[in-house]
Short mmCIF file of C-alpha atoms and ligand atoms in Angstrom, two decimals:
data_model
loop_
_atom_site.label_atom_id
_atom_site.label_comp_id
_atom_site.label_asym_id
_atom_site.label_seq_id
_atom_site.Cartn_x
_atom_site.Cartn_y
_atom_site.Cartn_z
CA UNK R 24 -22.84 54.87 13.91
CA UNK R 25 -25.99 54.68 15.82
CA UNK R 26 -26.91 58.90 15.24
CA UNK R 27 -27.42 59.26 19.38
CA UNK R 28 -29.84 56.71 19.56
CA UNK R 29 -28.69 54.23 22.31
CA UNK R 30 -27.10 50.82 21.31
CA UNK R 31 -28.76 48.69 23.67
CA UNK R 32 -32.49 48.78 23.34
CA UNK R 33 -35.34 46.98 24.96
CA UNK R 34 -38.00 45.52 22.84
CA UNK R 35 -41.46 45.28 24.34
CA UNK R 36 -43.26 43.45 21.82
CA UNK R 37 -45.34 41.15 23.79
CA UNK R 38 -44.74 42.99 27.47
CA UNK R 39 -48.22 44.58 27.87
CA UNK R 40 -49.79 43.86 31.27
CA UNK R 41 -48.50 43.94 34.87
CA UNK R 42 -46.06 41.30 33.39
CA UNK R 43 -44.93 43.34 31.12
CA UNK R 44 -44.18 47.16 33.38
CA UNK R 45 -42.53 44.29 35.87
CA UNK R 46 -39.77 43.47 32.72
CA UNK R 47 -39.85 47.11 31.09
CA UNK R 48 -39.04 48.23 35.03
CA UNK R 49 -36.42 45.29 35.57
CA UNK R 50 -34.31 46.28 32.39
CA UNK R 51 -34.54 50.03 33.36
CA UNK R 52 -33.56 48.97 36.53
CA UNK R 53 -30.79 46.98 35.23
CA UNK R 54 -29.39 49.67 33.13
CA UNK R 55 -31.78 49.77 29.83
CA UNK R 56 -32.22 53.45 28.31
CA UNK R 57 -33.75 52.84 25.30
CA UNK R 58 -37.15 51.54 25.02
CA UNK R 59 -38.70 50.06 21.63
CA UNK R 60 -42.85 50.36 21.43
CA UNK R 61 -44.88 50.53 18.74
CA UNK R 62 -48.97 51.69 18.25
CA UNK R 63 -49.67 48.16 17.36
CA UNK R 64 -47.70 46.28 20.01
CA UNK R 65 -50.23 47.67 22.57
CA UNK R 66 -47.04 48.12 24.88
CA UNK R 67 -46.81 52.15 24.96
CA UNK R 68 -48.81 52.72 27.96
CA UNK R 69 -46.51 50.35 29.78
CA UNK R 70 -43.45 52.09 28.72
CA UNK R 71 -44.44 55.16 29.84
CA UNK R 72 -45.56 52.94 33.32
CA UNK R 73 -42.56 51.42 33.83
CA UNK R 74 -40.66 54.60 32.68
CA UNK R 75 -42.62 56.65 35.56
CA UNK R 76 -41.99 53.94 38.20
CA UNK R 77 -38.19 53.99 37.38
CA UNK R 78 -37.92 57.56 38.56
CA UNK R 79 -35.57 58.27 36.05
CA UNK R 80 -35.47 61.27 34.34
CA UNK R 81 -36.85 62.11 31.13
CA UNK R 82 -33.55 63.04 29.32
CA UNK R 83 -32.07 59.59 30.28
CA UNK R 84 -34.31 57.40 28.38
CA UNK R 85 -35.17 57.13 25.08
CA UNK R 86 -38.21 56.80 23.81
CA UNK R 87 -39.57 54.70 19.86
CA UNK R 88 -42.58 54.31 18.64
CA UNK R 89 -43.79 53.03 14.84
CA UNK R 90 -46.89 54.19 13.33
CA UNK R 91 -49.37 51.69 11.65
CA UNK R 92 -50.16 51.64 7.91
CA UNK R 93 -53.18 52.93 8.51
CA UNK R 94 -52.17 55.65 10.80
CA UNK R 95 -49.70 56.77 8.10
CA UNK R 96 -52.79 57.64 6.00
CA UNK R 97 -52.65 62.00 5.43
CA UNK R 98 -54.55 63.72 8.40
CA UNK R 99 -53.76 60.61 10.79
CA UNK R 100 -50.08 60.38 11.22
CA UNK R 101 -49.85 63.80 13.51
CA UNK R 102 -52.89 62.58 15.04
CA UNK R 103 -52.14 59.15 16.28
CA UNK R 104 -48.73 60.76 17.73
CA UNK R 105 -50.16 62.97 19.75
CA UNK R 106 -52.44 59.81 20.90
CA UNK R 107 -48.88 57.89 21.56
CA UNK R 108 -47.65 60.80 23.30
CA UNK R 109 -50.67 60.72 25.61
CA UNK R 110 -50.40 57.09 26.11
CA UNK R 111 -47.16 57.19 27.00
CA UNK R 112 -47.19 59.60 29.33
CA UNK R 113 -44.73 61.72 27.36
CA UNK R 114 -44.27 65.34 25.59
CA UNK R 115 -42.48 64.06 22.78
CA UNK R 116 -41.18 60.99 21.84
CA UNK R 117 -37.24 60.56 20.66
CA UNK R 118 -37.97 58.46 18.16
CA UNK R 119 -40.84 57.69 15.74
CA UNK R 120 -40.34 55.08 12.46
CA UNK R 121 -42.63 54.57 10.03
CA UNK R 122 -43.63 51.03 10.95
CA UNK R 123 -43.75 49.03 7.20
CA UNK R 124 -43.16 51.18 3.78
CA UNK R 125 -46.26 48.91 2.44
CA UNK R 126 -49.69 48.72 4.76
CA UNK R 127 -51.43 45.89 5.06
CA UNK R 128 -54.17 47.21 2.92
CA UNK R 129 -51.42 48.30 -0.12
CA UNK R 130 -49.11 50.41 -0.43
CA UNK R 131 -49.07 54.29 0.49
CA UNK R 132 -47.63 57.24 -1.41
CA UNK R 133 -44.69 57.85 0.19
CA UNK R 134 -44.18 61.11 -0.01
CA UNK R 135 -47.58 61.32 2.04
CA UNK R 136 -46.52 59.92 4.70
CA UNK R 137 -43.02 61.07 4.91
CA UNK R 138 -43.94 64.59 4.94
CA UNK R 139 -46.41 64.33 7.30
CA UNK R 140 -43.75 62.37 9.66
CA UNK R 141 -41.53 65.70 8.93
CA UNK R 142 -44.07 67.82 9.69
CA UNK R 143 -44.39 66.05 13.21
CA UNK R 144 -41.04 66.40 14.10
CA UNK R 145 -41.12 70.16 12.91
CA UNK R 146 -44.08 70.79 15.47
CA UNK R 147 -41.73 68.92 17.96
CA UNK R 148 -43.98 65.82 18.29
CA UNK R 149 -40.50 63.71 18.04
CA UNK R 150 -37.08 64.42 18.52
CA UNK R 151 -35.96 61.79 15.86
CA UNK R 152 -37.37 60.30 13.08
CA UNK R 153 -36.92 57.25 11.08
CA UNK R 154 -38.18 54.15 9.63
CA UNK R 155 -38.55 50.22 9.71
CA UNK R 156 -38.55 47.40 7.44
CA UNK R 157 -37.66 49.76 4.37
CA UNK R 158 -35.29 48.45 1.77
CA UNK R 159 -32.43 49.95 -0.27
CA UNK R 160 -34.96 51.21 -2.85
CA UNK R 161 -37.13 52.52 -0.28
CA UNK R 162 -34.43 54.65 1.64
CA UNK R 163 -33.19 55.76 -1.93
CA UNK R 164 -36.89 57.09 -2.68
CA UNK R 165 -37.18 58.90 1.30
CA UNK R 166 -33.98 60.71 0.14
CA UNK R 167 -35.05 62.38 -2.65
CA UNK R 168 -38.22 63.14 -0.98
CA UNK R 169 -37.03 64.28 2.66
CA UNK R 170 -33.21 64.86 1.72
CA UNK R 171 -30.27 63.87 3.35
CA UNK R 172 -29.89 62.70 6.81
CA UNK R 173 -33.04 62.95 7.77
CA UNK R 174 -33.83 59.55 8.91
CA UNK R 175 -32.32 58.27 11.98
CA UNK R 176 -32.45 54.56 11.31
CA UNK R 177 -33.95 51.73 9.81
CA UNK R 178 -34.83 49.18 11.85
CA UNK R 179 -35.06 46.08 9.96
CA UNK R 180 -34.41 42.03 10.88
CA UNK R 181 -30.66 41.33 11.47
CA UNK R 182 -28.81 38.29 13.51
CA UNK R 183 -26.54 36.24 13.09
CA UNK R 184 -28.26 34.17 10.57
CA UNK R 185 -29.75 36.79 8.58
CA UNK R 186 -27.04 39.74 8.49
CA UNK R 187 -28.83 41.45 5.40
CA UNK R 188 -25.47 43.01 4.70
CA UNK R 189 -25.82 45.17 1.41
CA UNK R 190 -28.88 47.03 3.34
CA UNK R 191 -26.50 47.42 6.30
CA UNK R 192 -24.57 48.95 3.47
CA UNK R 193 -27.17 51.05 1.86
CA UNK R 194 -27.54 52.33 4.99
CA UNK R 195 -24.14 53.19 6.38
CA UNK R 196 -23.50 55.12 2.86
CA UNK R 197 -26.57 57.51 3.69
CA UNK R 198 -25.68 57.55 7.14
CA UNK R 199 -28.63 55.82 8.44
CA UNK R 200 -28.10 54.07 11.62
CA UNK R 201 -29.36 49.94 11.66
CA UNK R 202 -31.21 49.03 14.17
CA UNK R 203 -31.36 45.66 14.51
CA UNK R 204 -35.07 43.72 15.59
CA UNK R 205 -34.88 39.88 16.18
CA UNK R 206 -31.09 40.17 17.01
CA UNK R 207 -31.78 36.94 18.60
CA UNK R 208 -33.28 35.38 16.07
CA UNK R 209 -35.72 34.49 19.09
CA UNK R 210 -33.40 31.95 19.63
CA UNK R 211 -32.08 30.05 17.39
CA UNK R 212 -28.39 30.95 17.40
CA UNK R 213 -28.04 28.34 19.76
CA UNK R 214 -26.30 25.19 18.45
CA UNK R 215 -24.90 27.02 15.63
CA UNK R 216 -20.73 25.79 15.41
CA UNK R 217 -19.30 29.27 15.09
CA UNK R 218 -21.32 31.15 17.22
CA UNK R 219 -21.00 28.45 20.37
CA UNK R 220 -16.89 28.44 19.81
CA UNK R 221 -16.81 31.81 20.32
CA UNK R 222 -19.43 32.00 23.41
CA UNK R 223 -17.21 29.39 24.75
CA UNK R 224 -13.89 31.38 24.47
CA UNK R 225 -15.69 34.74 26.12
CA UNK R 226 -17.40 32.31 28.84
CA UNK R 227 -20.66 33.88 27.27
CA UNK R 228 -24.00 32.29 25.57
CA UNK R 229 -24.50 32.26 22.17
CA UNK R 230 -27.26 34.72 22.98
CA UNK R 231 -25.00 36.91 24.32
CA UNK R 232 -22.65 36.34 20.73
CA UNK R 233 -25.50 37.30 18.65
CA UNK R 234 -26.07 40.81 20.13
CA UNK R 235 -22.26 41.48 20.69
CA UNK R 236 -21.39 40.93 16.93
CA UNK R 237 -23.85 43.51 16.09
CA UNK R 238 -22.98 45.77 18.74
CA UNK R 239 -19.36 45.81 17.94
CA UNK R 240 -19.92 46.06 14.21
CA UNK R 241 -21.59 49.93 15.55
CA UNK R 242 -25.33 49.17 14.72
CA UNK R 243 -28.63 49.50 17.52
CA UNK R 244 -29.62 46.25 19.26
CA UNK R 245 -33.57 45.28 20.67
CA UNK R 246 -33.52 42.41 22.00
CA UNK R 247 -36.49 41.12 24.57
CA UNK R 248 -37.41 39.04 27.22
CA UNK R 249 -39.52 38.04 29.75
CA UNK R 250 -37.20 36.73 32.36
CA UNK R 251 -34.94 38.94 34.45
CA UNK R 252 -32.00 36.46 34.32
CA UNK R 253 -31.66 36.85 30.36
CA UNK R 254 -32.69 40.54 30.30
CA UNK R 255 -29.50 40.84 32.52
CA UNK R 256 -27.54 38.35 30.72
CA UNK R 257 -28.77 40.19 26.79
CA UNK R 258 -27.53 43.48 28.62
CA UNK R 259 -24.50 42.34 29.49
CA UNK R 260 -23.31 41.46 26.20
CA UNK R 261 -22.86 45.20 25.56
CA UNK R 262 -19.43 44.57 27.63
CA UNK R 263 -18.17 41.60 25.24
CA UNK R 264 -15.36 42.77 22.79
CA UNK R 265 -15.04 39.81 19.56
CA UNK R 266 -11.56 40.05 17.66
CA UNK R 267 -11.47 40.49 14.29
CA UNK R 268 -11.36 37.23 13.30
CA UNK R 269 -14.33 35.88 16.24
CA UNK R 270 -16.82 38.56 13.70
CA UNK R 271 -15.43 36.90 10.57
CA UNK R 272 -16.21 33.11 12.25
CA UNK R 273 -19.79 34.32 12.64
CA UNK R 274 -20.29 35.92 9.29
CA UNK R 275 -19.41 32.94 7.76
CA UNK R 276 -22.47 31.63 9.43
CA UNK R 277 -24.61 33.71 7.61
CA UNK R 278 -27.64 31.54 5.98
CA UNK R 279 -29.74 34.57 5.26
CA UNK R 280 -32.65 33.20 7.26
CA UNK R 281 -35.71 35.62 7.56
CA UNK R 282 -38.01 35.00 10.04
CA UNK R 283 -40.42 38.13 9.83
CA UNK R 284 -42.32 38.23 6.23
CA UNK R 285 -45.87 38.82 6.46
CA UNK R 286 -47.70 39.51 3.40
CA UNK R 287 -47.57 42.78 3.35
CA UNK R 288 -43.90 42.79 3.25
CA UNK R 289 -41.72 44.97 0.67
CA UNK R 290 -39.29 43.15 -2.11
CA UNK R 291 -36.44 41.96 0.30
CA UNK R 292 -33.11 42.92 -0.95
N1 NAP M 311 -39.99 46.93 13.30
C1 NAP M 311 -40.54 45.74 13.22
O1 NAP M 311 -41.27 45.41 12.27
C2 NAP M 311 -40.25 44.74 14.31
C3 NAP M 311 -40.54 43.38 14.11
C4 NAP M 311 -40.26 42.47 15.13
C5 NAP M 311 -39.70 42.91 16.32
N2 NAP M 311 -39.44 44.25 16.50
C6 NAP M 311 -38.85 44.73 17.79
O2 NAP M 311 -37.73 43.93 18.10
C7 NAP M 311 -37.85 43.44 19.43
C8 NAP M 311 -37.14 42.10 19.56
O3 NAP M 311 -37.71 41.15 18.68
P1 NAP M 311 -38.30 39.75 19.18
O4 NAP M 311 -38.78 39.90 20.56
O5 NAP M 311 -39.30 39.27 18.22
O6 NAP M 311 -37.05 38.79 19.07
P2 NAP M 311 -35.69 38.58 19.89
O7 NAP M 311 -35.39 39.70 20.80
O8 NAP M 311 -34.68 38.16 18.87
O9 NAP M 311 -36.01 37.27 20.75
C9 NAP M 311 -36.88 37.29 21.84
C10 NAP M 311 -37.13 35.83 22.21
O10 NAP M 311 -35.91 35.21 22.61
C11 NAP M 311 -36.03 34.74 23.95
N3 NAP M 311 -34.81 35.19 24.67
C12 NAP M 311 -34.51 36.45 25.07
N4 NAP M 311 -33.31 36.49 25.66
C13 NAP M 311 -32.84 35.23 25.65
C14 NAP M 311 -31.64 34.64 26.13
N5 NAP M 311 -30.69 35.38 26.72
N6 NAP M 311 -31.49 33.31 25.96
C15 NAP M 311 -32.43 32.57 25.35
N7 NAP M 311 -33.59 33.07 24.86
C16 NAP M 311 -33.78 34.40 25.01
C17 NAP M 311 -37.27 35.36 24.55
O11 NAP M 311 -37.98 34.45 25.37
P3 NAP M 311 -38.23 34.78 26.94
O12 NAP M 311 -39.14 36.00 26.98
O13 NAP M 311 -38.89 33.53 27.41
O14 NAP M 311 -36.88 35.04 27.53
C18 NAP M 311 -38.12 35.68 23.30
O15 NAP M 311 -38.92 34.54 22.99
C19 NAP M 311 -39.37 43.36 19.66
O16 NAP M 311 -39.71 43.29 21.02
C20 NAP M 311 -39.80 44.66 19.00
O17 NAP M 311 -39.58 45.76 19.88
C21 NAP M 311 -39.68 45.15 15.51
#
């Protein structure tokens, strides 16, 4: 269930510059529609760059951003959008989370923020909205206050070796779509036993393993990368099928291994 947003994103944490537009235009050009930007990464103006220089149009690629904590602050949140939108080069964006449900300076009243990310969509600011890095509590508490299904996704850490299963839960049961960030664990699912077997048997990388498991089990995928070789190779894993019993050989490898937790982060579940 990914609620129309499209499986296989691009992150661009990181892909500001000339360095970055080259990789935002290489995976557009390699068959990327779904970029992932955010007003902190500094990356939105090169989204919209690369986005222009594709000469794609507008309805095939879809557009994220995440406000900051302190943009989520009442009498900001429209604000800043309308700066992203301007940035990017864009109307309206498809998709805009709420970056963290905690700011680095404390937490915000939720219900502040979430209305005022309604309102935005109402005055048609974004197609979509959603949030990031919220857990079970913290969907259960946007419910009551926006109602049902009106968050897109979460997007929250989730590999191989972090599958933060009762969340993916918690959010299939109020039809929230996971998106997954890190689903490389920038990395490190090389070496791991069950994850090379099965690259081996599909003539893949374990790279490749990491974002197929999560694209087969029906959830949003954002990986990155600088170099076009892997940016083709991570896009190509949206063509790998596992069996049943290839996903259950890489759950087992589960070691619920977070690797984003900054201090501002909520009560993991
Ligand atoms: N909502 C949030 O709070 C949040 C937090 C973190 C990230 N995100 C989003 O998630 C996106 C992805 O996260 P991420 O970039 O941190 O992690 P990632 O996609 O899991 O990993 C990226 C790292 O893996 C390397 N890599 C990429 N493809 C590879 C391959 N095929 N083989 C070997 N290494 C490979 C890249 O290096 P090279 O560039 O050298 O290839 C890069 O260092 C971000 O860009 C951002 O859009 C969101």
């Amino acid at each position: 269930m990914t609620n129309g947003i499209p499986p296989l994103g691009f992150g661009t944490f990181g892909r500001s510059g000339t360095a970055g537009i080259d990789a935002l235009l290489f995976a557009l050009e390699t068959g990327y529609r779904h970029l992932d930007t955010a007003q902190s990464y500094g990356t939105e103006w090169e989204c919209g760059e690369a986005f222009r220089r594709s000469g794609l149009p507008r309805s095939e690629v879809f557009l994220t951003t995440k406000i900051t904590g302190d943009n989520s602050r009442k009498g900001k949140l429209i604000e800043s959008l309308q700066r992203s939108n301007e940035t990017i080069g864009v109307d309206a964006v498809d998709l805009t989370l709420i970056h963290w449900p905690v700011s680095p300076g404390g937490r915000l009243p939720m219900d502040e923020y979430l209305s005022e990310l309604a309102k935005a969509q109402d005055t048609g600011l974004t197609r979509l909205i959603g949030v990031s890095n919220f857990t079970i509590a913290d969907i259960e508490e946007a419910e009551t206050i926006l109602g049902p299904d009106c968050l897109a996704t979460n997007q929250f850490e989730r590999h191989p070796l972090l599958r933060n299963q009762k969340l993916v839960d918690a959010c299939a049961s109020h039809r929230i779509a996971v998106t997954c960030y890190l689903p490389l664990a920038r990395g490190r699912c090389a070496g791991i036993p069950a994850i090379e077997a099965v690259a081996r048997a599909h003539d893949a990388t374990p790279h490749q393993i990491a974002l197929a498991v999560s694209l087969c089990e029906g959830h949003i995928v954002i990986p990155t990368s600088g170099e076009p070789a892997r940016i083709a190779q991570n896009y190509a894993a949206g063509d790998i099928t596992l069996s049943s019993d290839e996903l259950d050989a890489i759950r087992a490898a589960d070691r619920n291994e977070r690797q984003i937790n900054p201090i501002w982060s909520p009560a993991w579940d």
